[in-house]
Amino acid sequence: MTTLYAGGWIVTCDAAGTEHPSGWVLVDEGVVTAVGDSEEPHADERVELADAVVTPGLVNTHHHLCQTLTRARAQQADLFTWLQELYPVWAGIDAEAEYAAARTGLAELALSGCTTVFDHHYVFPRGREGLIEAEVQAARELGVRIVASRGSMDLGVSDGGLPPDELVEDLDTVLAETERLAGELHEAGAGARVQLAVAPCSPFSVTRRLMQESATLARALGLPLHTHLAETREEEAYCMELYGCTPVEYLADLGWLGPDVWCAHCVHLDAHEIVDFGSSKTGVAHCPTSNLRLGAGVAPVRQLVDAGARVGLGVDGSASNERSDLLFEVKMALLVARGRGGPAAMTAREALRLGTRGGAALLGRDDIGSLEPGKQADLAIWRTDVLELGGAEDPVAGLVLTAPHHVDRLVVGGEDVVRGGTLVRADEAEIARDQRAQARRFAVT
Ligand SMILES: [Zn+2]
């Protein structure tokens, strides 16, 4: 079964940045087989794009789906204060709540054009099972790809860490659970719908030994590594006091810089550390909205990209964003880059590349992130006849600069996930109702 999506502005996000202002994409069995603007090839089915913009499906590289249950809390707090207020609330998470939260965040992301979602889950209250399985189930039902993670915390407050002791686990449990989930869930190779990453939470909530053993296990299993890093000045001070070095120096000492690692935030890097990230091909999940919401600062993304580091985008958790809208994050990346470096610091197309090709590179995926022969047919189709895009002669720049927008059609591996701006496999109103019911369980009053 072949499908031709024709009559739209195709943004391939290939290495050369090729675009076809009046082009087509040919898909066969869920895989892109040709992209062009010459005579249309024959296909079993022809989808008329009516001047829509077609981009690769966006790739989210940092999130905490469970946080959709706890939005708009600790509203004026810095990161550590915010975490200390929320840890005890998150301690109530169970599989039922995780499922409702994941469906909400994944649905929001899908409607914002996102086809692949990384989730960093690190809260595992004792005796609560099936949390990762619940979010994987939600992703499968909605039809998006998920890279889940077995996150972890083992450095509680009585040992000098930030999280309460009741929320930390022992190292052996973490490693055994990671190995179990990898065996049960992780799909290797092109077109994978479910994958697993190894993701100890942060320098202030994980012991040195767990950081090291996580890396050893991930490398033995061939899984990517992820953590939070250099998010705030307070974290830097914490690392200096506890480890006698900066967060990046600590990471380097652990053997964590490398092409199989990506870190969320990286707001506070000095010039040498930016060079180290570039030369080691370490990745950065840039989360501008969350960084602004918590007053953490703005990551040096222009410098990181120029240094050769891999950079993608993340909406981060919904307790610090509070949206899960990845196209909006593309626009935010552009805005904060310009706020930091002036109007030439980032173009609309560069921002879009971070949210597509850049994200795929962080996750170690060469089958998604661009529209080229052999890639997965993950397409985000954006109408251009909407109110907000009127007058935008360059619809690609218009799409980014006037974001957010709901995607009109979202295709994952050739299958519709969103059509006509509506979820195909789930009912948005039902998801919202279930979410509200679960969120009430986490109300403080
Ligand atoms: Zn985070």
XYZ file of C-alpha atoms and ligand atoms in Angstrom:
446
model
C 0.000 0.000 0.000
C 1.577 3.291 -1.146
C 0.372 6.762 -0.170
C 1.351 10.032 -1.835
C 1.044 13.197 0.233
C 1.062 15.880 -2.466
C 0.573 19.583 -3.003
C 2.297 20.911 0.124
C 5.468 22.666 1.281
C 7.776 19.810 2.249
C 10.463 20.625 4.824
C 12.718 17.582 4.743
C 15.210 18.593 7.481
C 17.824 16.571 5.570
C 21.518 17.452 5.947
C 21.286 20.098 3.219
C 18.039 21.594 4.532
C 16.149 20.779 1.320
C 12.602 22.114 0.962
C 10.048 21.578 -1.798
C 7.588 24.508 -1.804
C 5.217 22.551 -4.032
C 6.202 18.998 -3.345
C 5.200 15.509 -2.349
C 6.195 12.627 -0.059
C 5.732 9.015 -1.148
C 5.204 6.453 1.625
C 5.251 2.683 1.273
C 4.419 0.426 4.244
C 5.196 3.140 6.776
C 8.511 4.174 5.259
C 9.333 7.224 3.105
C 10.458 5.981 -0.316
C 10.775 9.287 -2.205
C 10.425 13.059 -1.695
C 10.339 15.588 -4.505
C 8.675 18.321 -6.510
C 8.816 16.955 -10.041
C 6.083 14.875 -11.663
C 4.034 13.047 -9.058
C 4.713 9.317 -8.865
C 1.845 6.842 -8.932
C 0.475 5.681 -5.582
C -2.462 3.581 -4.363
C -3.776 6.585 -2.434
C -3.250 10.331 -2.930
C -3.634 12.734 0.003
C -4.159 16.365 -1.089
C -2.155 18.662 1.180
C -3.789 21.914 -0.007
C -0.647 24.017 0.578
C -0.052 22.633 4.060
C 3.477 22.611 5.466
C 4.836 19.107 6.068
C 7.655 18.676 8.577
C 9.182 15.569 10.083
C 7.347 14.577 13.260
C 8.818 16.518 16.181
C 10.970 14.637 18.704
C 10.704 15.457 22.401
C 13.894 14.713 24.321
C 13.043 15.511 27.934
C 9.808 15.135 29.865
C 8.233 13.894 33.083
C 4.766 12.832 31.978
C 3.598 12.206 35.550
C 3.854 15.927 36.282
C 0.691 16.717 34.333
C -0.972 15.771 37.641
C 0.708 18.623 39.527
C 0.703 21.797 37.474
C 1.009 25.363 38.716
C 2.508 24.435 42.098
C 5.385 26.220 43.859
C 4.779 29.094 41.517
C 7.603 31.429 42.558
C 10.121 28.772 43.600
C 13.628 28.046 42.356
C 14.433 24.460 41.329
C 15.438 23.060 44.733
C 12.515 24.676 46.588
C 10.146 23.567 43.835
C 11.434 19.978 44.057
C 11.211 19.916 47.849
C 7.574 21.006 47.659
C 6.700 18.492 44.954
C 8.623 15.339 45.963
C 6.096 14.465 48.714
C 3.215 15.044 46.287
C 4.772 12.821 43.629
C 5.230 10.119 46.254
C 1.537 9.343 45.710
C 2.037 8.211 42.117
C 0.740 4.780 41.124
C 0.140 3.027 37.811
C -3.404 4.330 37.443
C -2.326 7.947 37.922
C 0.721 7.485 35.708
C -1.478 6.143 32.914
C -3.837 9.125 33.107
C -0.936 11.577 33.252
C 0.895 9.923 30.370
C -2.180 9.898 28.155
C -2.609 13.627 28.818
C 0.984 14.601 28.117
C 1.288 12.327 25.091
C -1.980 13.604 23.627
C -0.870 17.208 24.070
C 2.442 16.412 22.426
C 0.811 14.586 19.522
C -1.502 17.541 18.875
C 1.577 19.794 18.829
C 3.179 17.710 16.055
C 5.313 15.356 18.157
C 5.677 11.743 17.006
C 8.429 10.515 19.377
C 8.527 11.191 23.112
C 11.288 10.584 25.600
C 10.088 10.396 29.204
C 12.374 10.633 32.215
C 10.575 8.913 35.051
C 12.525 8.739 38.295
C 9.900 8.584 41.072
C 9.341 4.983 42.167
C 7.561 4.865 45.550
C 8.100 1.502 47.233
C 5.530 -1.124 46.379
C 4.066 0.718 43.368
C 4.554 -1.413 40.319
C 3.863 -0.995 36.640
C 4.636 2.724 36.303
C 6.767 2.454 33.158
C 4.437 -0.169 31.719
C 1.531 2.276 32.218
C 3.124 5.038 30.157
C 4.194 2.590 27.467
C 0.599 1.362 27.268
C -0.605 4.960 26.894
C 1.856 5.579 24.050
C 0.873 2.387 22.263
C -2.823 3.271 22.512
C -2.341 6.807 21.172
C 0.044 5.617 18.449
C 3.176 7.669 19.199
C 6.689 6.326 19.669
C 8.045 6.392 23.210
C 11.544 6.181 24.618
C 10.796 5.447 28.250
C 13.487 5.413 30.900
C 14.185 3.678 34.143
C 15.193 6.739 36.135
C 16.422 6.534 39.698
C 17.280 8.323 42.934
C 19.393 6.722 45.671
C 20.796 9.760 47.514
C 18.277 10.796 50.147
C 18.326 13.816 52.386
C 19.959 11.986 55.306
C 22.941 11.182 53.054
C 23.275 14.746 51.770
C 20.898 14.494 48.798
C 17.795 16.540 48.054
C 14.921 14.009 47.885
C 13.214 12.640 50.994
C 14.559 9.272 52.156
C 11.258 7.510 51.468
C 11.567 8.288 47.741
C 15.035 6.855 47.183
C 15.750 3.263 46.219
C 18.699 0.977 46.733
C 21.164 0.560 43.928
C 20.600 -3.155 43.335
C 16.851 -2.677 42.890
C 17.406 0.115 40.363
C 19.830 -1.889 38.250
C 17.745 -5.066 38.364
C 14.568 -3.199 37.372
C 16.406 -1.428 34.550
C 17.600 -4.740 33.175
C 14.137 -6.292 33.494
C 12.430 -3.410 31.655
C 15.075 -3.387 28.931
C 14.476 -7.085 28.345
C 10.700 -6.715 28.295
C 10.216 -3.438 26.445
C 13.197 -2.281 24.406
C 12.946 -2.699 20.629
C 16.151 -2.342 18.635
C 16.479 -1.247 15.025
C 14.596 0.963 12.583
C 10.962 1.727 13.269
C 11.108 0.923 16.997
C 7.930 2.032 18.766
C 9.152 1.455 22.322
C 12.689 1.886 23.592
C 14.343 2.276 26.970
C 17.051 4.628 28.219
C 18.978 4.506 31.506
C 18.424 7.759 33.363
C 19.610 8.359 36.946
C 17.999 11.641 37.979
C 20.683 14.220 38.819
C 23.958 14.830 40.693
C 22.027 15.943 43.780
C 19.774 12.874 44.012
C 22.001 9.995 42.847
C 25.191 8.529 44.338
C 28.456 8.454 42.420
C 28.327 4.677 42.449
C 24.867 4.503 40.874
C 25.916 6.993 38.173
C 28.885 4.771 37.330
C 27.016 1.471 37.469
C 24.162 2.913 35.398
C 26.668 3.788 32.680
C 28.226 0.348 32.813
C 24.819 -1.341 32.544
C 23.585 0.958 29.755
C 26.707 0.327 27.716
C 26.459 -3.443 28.259
C 22.819 -3.378 27.084
C 23.403 -0.885 24.257
C 20.990 1.671 25.746
C 21.473 5.457 25.775
C 22.197 7.391 28.983
C 20.411 10.467 30.251
C 20.411 12.748 33.291
C 19.699 16.318 34.402
C 22.765 18.562 34.431
C 23.875 22.120 35.174
C 20.329 23.392 35.444
C 20.834 26.071 38.128
C 23.509 27.999 40.013
C 22.363 26.203 43.177
C 23.219 22.852 41.565
C 26.674 24.151 40.700
C 27.228 25.243 44.314
C 25.968 21.852 45.515
C 28.454 20.004 43.264
C 31.328 22.233 44.341
C 30.570 21.516 47.987
C 29.922 17.777 47.678
C 32.252 16.747 44.841
C 34.700 19.680 44.681
C 34.039 20.354 40.991
C 31.419 21.679 38.571
C 28.581 19.422 37.372
C 30.279 18.943 33.979
C 33.640 18.104 35.581
C 31.805 15.596 37.751
C 30.159 14.047 34.696
C 33.479 13.809 32.861
C 35.049 12.159 35.896
C 32.267 9.549 35.879
C 32.950 8.670 32.234
C 29.608 10.120 31.254
C 30.667 12.432 28.404
C 30.169 10.724 25.059
C 27.987 10.104 22.014
C 25.641 7.777 23.935
C 24.807 10.436 26.569
C 22.448 13.385 26.532
C 21.713 15.739 29.416
C 18.734 17.944 30.127
C 19.223 21.713 30.519
C 23.003 22.454 30.535
C 22.230 26.092 31.281
C 25.403 26.807 33.219
C 28.382 25.696 31.121
C 31.606 27.664 30.755
C 33.483 28.007 27.446
C 35.701 24.970 28.091
C 32.724 22.820 28.999
C 30.949 23.796 25.778
C 34.033 22.650 23.849
C 34.060 19.382 25.830
C 30.412 18.742 24.960
C 31.171 19.371 21.291
C 34.317 17.270 21.020
C 32.763 14.341 22.917
C 29.461 14.598 20.954
C 27.562 14.692 24.217
C 23.937 15.719 23.750
C 21.846 18.488 25.297
C 18.063 18.511 25.711
C 17.329 22.227 25.643
C 14.200 23.072 27.685
C 13.792 26.849 27.393
C 10.281 27.250 28.819
C 11.041 25.253 31.954
C 14.317 27.116 32.444
C 12.503 30.455 32.250
C 9.618 29.297 34.454
C 12.026 28.309 37.232
C 14.254 31.332 36.639
C 17.219 29.045 35.946
C 18.664 30.983 33.000
C 19.150 30.341 29.276
C 21.367 27.578 27.874
C 24.160 28.610 25.436
C 22.578 26.724 22.551
C 24.139 28.711 19.704
C 27.582 28.020 21.144
C 26.795 24.339 21.749
C 25.593 23.828 18.179
C 28.639 25.654 16.795
C 30.917 23.509 18.968
C 29.442 20.349 17.429
C 27.362 19.158 20.381
C 24.129 17.338 19.606
C 21.182 19.521 20.646
C 17.467 18.728 20.725
C 14.423 20.164 22.480
C 12.364 19.103 25.462
C 9.174 20.449 26.965
C 10.325 19.145 30.375
C 7.727 18.172 32.932
C 4.332 19.798 33.070
C 4.998 21.028 36.597
C 7.600 23.447 35.241
C 6.394 24.337 31.755
C 3.264 23.805 32.184
C 2.453 22.769 28.624
C 3.499 19.755 26.586
C 3.577 21.655 23.301
C 6.732 20.920 21.349
C 6.108 23.333 18.464
C 5.809 26.082 21.048
C 9.169 24.917 22.432
C 10.654 25.336 18.933
C 9.520 28.952 19.013
C 10.845 29.386 22.561
C 14.246 28.048 21.497
C 14.367 30.719 18.806
C 13.267 33.468 21.185
C 15.681 32.676 24.005
C 18.587 32.243 21.580
C 17.867 35.739 20.295
C 17.389 37.090 23.794
C 20.842 35.815 24.617
C 22.678 36.416 21.339
C 20.753 38.951 19.279
C 18.437 38.630 16.259
C 20.852 36.574 14.147
C 21.468 33.973 16.864
C 18.971 31.467 15.469
C 16.740 31.209 12.396
C 13.264 29.696 12.373
C 14.571 26.771 10.336
C 17.457 26.152 12.738
C 14.974 26.040 15.621
C 12.820 23.570 13.696
C 15.862 21.378 13.044
C 16.567 21.220 16.779
C 13.023 19.941 17.318
C 13.254 17.259 14.615
C 16.663 16.117 13.372
C 18.391 17.334 16.537
C 16.075 15.361 18.782
C 16.499 12.193 16.739
C 20.278 12.493 17.067
C 19.995 12.781 20.856
C 17.994 9.567 21.050
C 20.501 7.789 18.808
C 17.846 7.326 16.106
C 18.818 7.485 12.439
C 15.372 6.327 11.256
C 13.424 9.454 12.260
C 13.894 13.235 12.396
C 13.945 13.934 8.634
C 11.917 13.140 5.523
C 14.245 11.176 3.261
C 14.048 7.820 1.464
C 14.421 5.022 3.983
C 13.234 7.053 6.993
C 10.087 6.268 8.946
C 6.977 8.014 7.649
C 6.594 10.263 10.705
C 4.920 13.375 9.302
C 3.471 16.486 10.902
C 1.099 18.267 8.524
C 0.267 21.880 9.334
C -2.545 23.793 7.630
C -1.582 27.226 6.359
C -5.094 28.592 5.785
C -5.612 29.341 9.487
C -6.026 32.813 10.941
C -2.551 32.988 12.476
C -0.673 32.216 9.258
C -2.460 34.721 7.050
C 0.104 37.072 5.527
C 3.063 34.754 6.150
C 4.592 34.527 2.692
C 7.228 32.159 4.099
C 4.968 29.562 5.728
C 7.841 27.695 7.410
C 9.102 30.748 9.265
C 5.461 31.656 9.842
C 4.732 28.287 11.415
C 7.531 28.745 13.958
C 7.108 32.451 14.626
C 3.339 32.233 15.139
C 3.404 29.038 17.234
C 1.757 27.339 19.012
C -0.474 25.541 16.504
C -2.374 22.282 16.571
C -1.174 19.917 13.897
C -3.824 19.072 11.296
C -2.603 15.548 10.639
C 0.043 13.500 12.410
C 1.368 10.317 10.868
C 3.559 7.805 12.716
C 5.064 5.010 10.647
C 2.462 5.674 7.969
C -0.486 5.488 10.412
C -2.709 8.417 11.366
C -2.486 9.533 14.997
C -4.161 12.926 14.485
C -6.536 13.748 11.669
C -8.451 16.981 11.189
C -6.791 18.303 14.335
C -8.309 15.488 16.430
C -6.820 12.361 17.990
C -7.690 9.320 15.882
C -7.316 6.538 18.461
C -8.450 8.251 21.639
C -11.036 10.725 22.858
C -9.486 13.972 24.058
C -12.438 14.796 26.328
C -12.286 11.371 27.965
C -8.544 11.713 28.555
C -9.100 15.125 30.165
C -11.862 13.752 32.419
C -9.735 10.839 33.597
C -6.818 13.207 34.148
C -8.894 15.533 36.310
C -10.169 12.626 38.394
C -6.626 11.370 38.995
C -5.220 14.863 39.618
C -7.748 15.367 42.433
C -5.948 12.599 44.321
C -2.873 14.851 44.372
C -4.635 17.985 45.570
C -3.053 19.498 48.692
C -6.301 20.709 50.231
Zn 13.471 17.413 33.977
